[in-house]
């Protein structure tokens, strides 16, 4: 996904905080207590408890301990939970880049880092996880035209650091669907485009990465919409999440109907092409930029 696009949508919590928030909710419900009951134990409002469970705020250790005691948890369970809560409150690896990263995008990077499966649909640009340095610089300079060289360098550095996700030992599965228009949009000039297409061809050979290009010949289709990314996690507490964005807003969706609609769209888009056809198209476009 391309963080060069501005957004003002509400952010989502970090992955570990989401997990612990749901565990707090399950513990409360398992104890047969309402939000109001839990709030009385802390002498706070029910809204505060709800925000803790929804991971909309940081996990205050004193609150966590008191709630778990109220729910009947044992000392070992509380200590283990507190250790995880302390980890959840630590800044992510991306924290040093917050000065050049939109606040709404912090949540995206956290979800991306914690997901086991990512599916993306991109109608305009190559997805950020597969961009070359030259392509990323061109995209980001267009998205942030008022940036100085130093800020632009840091934005590119952040994007490249995100890509280390694909080379780690337990790398997630990445399935990219892009429109053919992405390959015709000359970003950074012919040489940059040639290098970018080489990168896509290289990535498509990886066992855990799929790159599908929807050709112009596919005509009208369900994917003629905003770009989106679908996240799936190993942890049972976390639902599948979809992130989407438009020019002036971004949104995180976890309602089943919304998530399934995007998943179905991605599935339908993938049927418009094949791995062999996509590679043939990439090779043909590479020759055009030679």
Short mmCIF file of N, CA, C and O in Angstrom, two decimals, residues 46-91:
data_model
loop_
_atom_site.label_atom_id
_atom_site.label_comp_id
_atom_site.label_asym_id
_atom_site.label_seq_id
_atom_site.Cartn_x
_atom_site.Cartn_y
_atom_site.Cartn_z
N UNK A 46 -17.36 3.09 32.29
CA UNK A 46 -17.45 1.90 31.44
C UNK A 46 -16.77 2.15 30.09
O UNK A 46 -16.23 1.22 29.47
N UNK A 47 -16.77 3.39 29.65
CA UNK A 47 -16.12 3.74 28.38
C UNK A 47 -14.62 3.46 28.44
O UNK A 47 -14.02 3.00 27.46
N UNK A 48 -14.02 3.72 29.60
CA UNK A 48 -12.59 3.46 29.76
C UNK A 48 -12.30 1.97 29.60
O UNK A 48 -11.32 1.58 28.95
N UNK A 49 -13.14 1.12 30.19
CA UNK A 49 -12.96 -0.33 30.06
C UNK A 49 -13.14 -0.75 28.61
O UNK A 49 -12.36 -1.56 28.08
N UNK A 50 -14.12 -0.20 27.97
CA UNK A 50 -14.37 -0.54 26.56
C UNK A 50 -13.18 -0.15 25.70
O UNK A 50 -12.77 -0.89 24.81
N UNK A 51 -12.60 1.01 25.96
CA UNK A 51 -11.45 1.47 25.17
C UNK A 51 -10.23 0.59 25.41
O UNK A 51 -9.44 0.35 24.49
N UNK A 52 -10.07 0.09 26.63
CA UNK A 52 -8.98 -0.85 26.91
C UNK A 52 -9.17 -2.14 26.12
O UNK A 52 -8.23 -2.67 25.52
N UNK A 53 -10.40 -2.64 26.12
CA UNK A 53 -10.69 -3.89 25.42
C UNK A 53 -10.60 -3.75 23.91
O UNK A 53 -10.26 -4.69 23.21
N UNK A 54 -10.91 -2.56 23.41
CA UNK A 54 -10.82 -2.30 21.97
C UNK A 54 -9.42 -1.86 21.55
O UNK A 54 -9.18 -1.59 20.37
N UNK A 55 -8.50 -1.78 22.53
CA UNK A 55 -7.11 -1.38 22.28
C UNK A 55 -7.02 0.02 21.69
O UNK A 55 -6.14 0.31 20.89
N UNK A 56 -7.92 0.88 22.11
CA UNK A 56 -7.91 2.26 21.63
C UNK A 56 -6.98 3.13 22.46
O UNK A 56 -6.70 4.27 22.10
N UNK A 57 -6.51 2.60 23.59
CA UNK A 57 -5.58 3.31 24.47
C UNK A 57 -4.51 2.33 24.92
O UNK A 57 -4.64 1.13 24.79
N UNK A 58 -3.41 2.88 25.47
CA UNK A 58 -2.36 2.03 26.00
C UNK A 58 -2.84 1.24 27.21
O UNK A 58 -3.82 1.60 27.87
N UNK A 59 -2.14 0.15 27.50
CA UNK A 59 -2.51 -0.73 28.61
C UNK A 59 -1.81 -0.27 29.89
O UNK A 59 -0.62 -0.54 30.08
N UNK A 60 -2.53 0.42 30.75
CA UNK A 60 -1.95 0.83 32.03
C UNK A 60 -1.79 -0.40 32.91
O UNK A 60 -2.74 -1.13 33.16
N UNK A 61 -0.57 -0.62 33.37
CA UNK A 61 -0.26 -1.85 34.10
C UNK A 61 -1.10 -1.99 35.36
O UNK A 61 -1.61 -3.07 35.67
N UNK A 62 -1.28 -0.90 36.11
CA UNK A 62 -2.08 -0.96 37.33
C UNK A 62 -3.53 -1.34 37.01
O UNK A 62 -4.15 -2.11 37.76
N UNK A 63 -4.06 -0.81 35.93
CA UNK A 63 -5.42 -1.15 35.51
C UNK A 63 -5.50 -2.64 35.16
O UNK A 63 -6.44 -3.34 35.56
N UNK A 64 -4.52 -3.11 34.40
CA UNK A 64 -4.52 -4.50 33.95
C UNK A 64 -4.49 -5.45 35.15
O UNK A 64 -5.26 -6.42 35.22
N UNK A 65 -3.61 -5.19 36.09
CA UNK A 65 -3.50 -6.05 37.27
C UNK A 65 -4.79 -6.07 38.06
O UNK A 65 -5.27 -7.14 38.48
N UNK A 66 -5.38 -4.91 38.29
CA UNK A 66 -6.61 -4.84 39.09
C UNK A 66 -7.76 -5.55 38.39
O UNK A 66 -8.54 -6.27 39.03
N UNK A 67 -7.86 -5.36 37.07
CA UNK A 67 -8.94 -6.02 36.34
C UNK A 67 -8.79 -7.54 36.39
O UNK A 67 -9.77 -8.26 36.63
N UNK A 68 -7.60 -8.04 36.16
CA UNK A 68 -7.39 -9.48 36.16
C UNK A 68 -7.65 -10.08 37.54
O UNK A 68 -8.18 -11.19 37.67
N UNK A 69 -7.27 -9.36 38.60
CA UNK A 69 -7.58 -9.80 39.96
C UNK A 69 -9.09 -9.87 40.14
O UNK A 69 -9.63 -10.83 40.72
N UNK A 70 -9.79 -8.85 39.65
CA UNK A 70 -11.25 -8.81 39.74
C UNK A 70 -11.88 -9.98 39.00
O UNK A 70 -12.91 -10.52 39.42
N UNK A 71 -11.26 -10.38 37.88
CA UNK A 71 -11.80 -11.46 37.07
C UNK A 71 -11.41 -12.84 37.60
O UNK A 71 -11.79 -13.86 37.02
N UNK A 72 -10.63 -12.88 38.69
CA UNK A 72 -10.28 -14.15 39.31
C UNK A 72 -9.03 -14.82 38.77
O UNK A 72 -8.81 -16.02 38.99
N UNK A 73 -8.19 -14.07 38.05
CA UNK A 73 -6.96 -14.65 37.51
C UNK A 73 -5.94 -14.91 38.63
O UNK A 73 -5.88 -14.19 39.62
N UNK A 74 -5.12 -15.94 38.45
CA UNK A 74 -4.07 -16.25 39.41
C UNK A 74 -2.85 -15.37 39.20
O UNK A 74 -2.72 -14.68 38.18
N UNK A 75 -1.92 -15.42 40.16
CA UNK A 75 -0.75 -14.55 40.13
C UNK A 75 0.12 -14.81 38.90
O UNK A 75 0.59 -13.87 38.26
N UNK A 76 0.32 -16.08 38.56
CA UNK A 76 1.17 -16.39 37.41
C UNK A 76 0.55 -15.85 36.12
O UNK A 76 1.25 -15.28 35.27
N UNK A 77 -0.74 -16.03 35.98
CA UNK A 77 -1.44 -15.54 34.79
C UNK A 77 -1.33 -14.02 34.69
O UNK A 77 -1.11 -13.46 33.61
N UNK A 78 -1.49 -13.34 35.84
CA UNK A 78 -1.39 -11.88 35.86
C UNK A 78 0.02 -11.44 35.47
O UNK A 78 0.19 -10.51 34.65
N UNK A 79 1.03 -12.09 36.03
CA UNK A 79 2.42 -11.71 35.74
C UNK A 79 2.73 -11.90 34.26
O UNK A 79 3.40 -11.05 33.64
N UNK A 80 2.26 -13.00 33.68
CA UNK A 80 2.50 -13.25 32.26
C UNK A 80 1.81 -12.21 31.40
O UNK A 80 2.36 -11.73 30.40
N UNK A 81 0.59 -11.83 31.78
CA UNK A 81 -0.16 -10.83 31.03
C UNK A 81 0.54 -9.47 31.12
O UNK A 81 0.65 -8.75 30.12
N UNK A 82 1.01 -9.13 32.32
CA UNK A 82 1.69 -7.85 32.52
C UNK A 82 2.95 -7.78 31.66
O UNK A 82 3.26 -6.73 31.07
N UNK A 83 3.69 -8.87 31.57
CA UNK A 83 4.89 -8.90 30.72
C UNK A 83 4.54 -8.60 29.27
O UNK A 83 5.22 -7.81 28.59
N UNK A 84 3.45 -9.20 28.80
CA UNK A 84 3.01 -8.94 27.43
C UNK A 84 2.52 -7.49 27.28
O UNK A 84 2.76 -6.85 26.24
N UNK A 85 1.83 -6.98 28.30
CA UNK A 85 1.33 -5.60 28.24
C UNK A 85 2.49 -4.61 28.16
O UNK A 85 2.42 -3.60 27.45
N UNK A 86 3.56 -4.89 28.88
CA UNK A 86 4.73 -4.01 28.83
C UNK A 86 5.35 -4.03 27.43
O UNK A 86 5.78 -3.00 26.92
N UNK A 87 5.36 -5.22 26.82
CA UNK A 87 5.85 -5.31 25.43
C UNK A 87 4.95 -4.53 24.48
O UNK A 87 5.42 -3.85 23.57
N UNK A 88 3.65 -4.65 24.70
CA UNK A 88 2.69 -3.97 23.82
C UNK A 88 2.82 -2.46 23.91
O UNK A 88 2.51 -1.75 22.95
N UNK A 89 3.28 -1.96 25.05
CA UNK A 89 3.42 -0.52 25.24
C UNK A 89 4.75 0.02 24.72
O UNK A 89 4.95 1.22 24.67
N UNK A 90 5.66 -0.90 24.32
CA UNK A 90 6.94 -0.45 23.78
C UNK A 90 6.76 0.09 22.37
O UNK A 90 5.93 -0.40 21.60
N UNK A 91 7.55 1.10 22.00
CA UNK A 91 7.46 1.64 20.63
C UNK A 91 7.85 0.57 19.61
O UNK A 91 8.73 -0.26 19.85
#
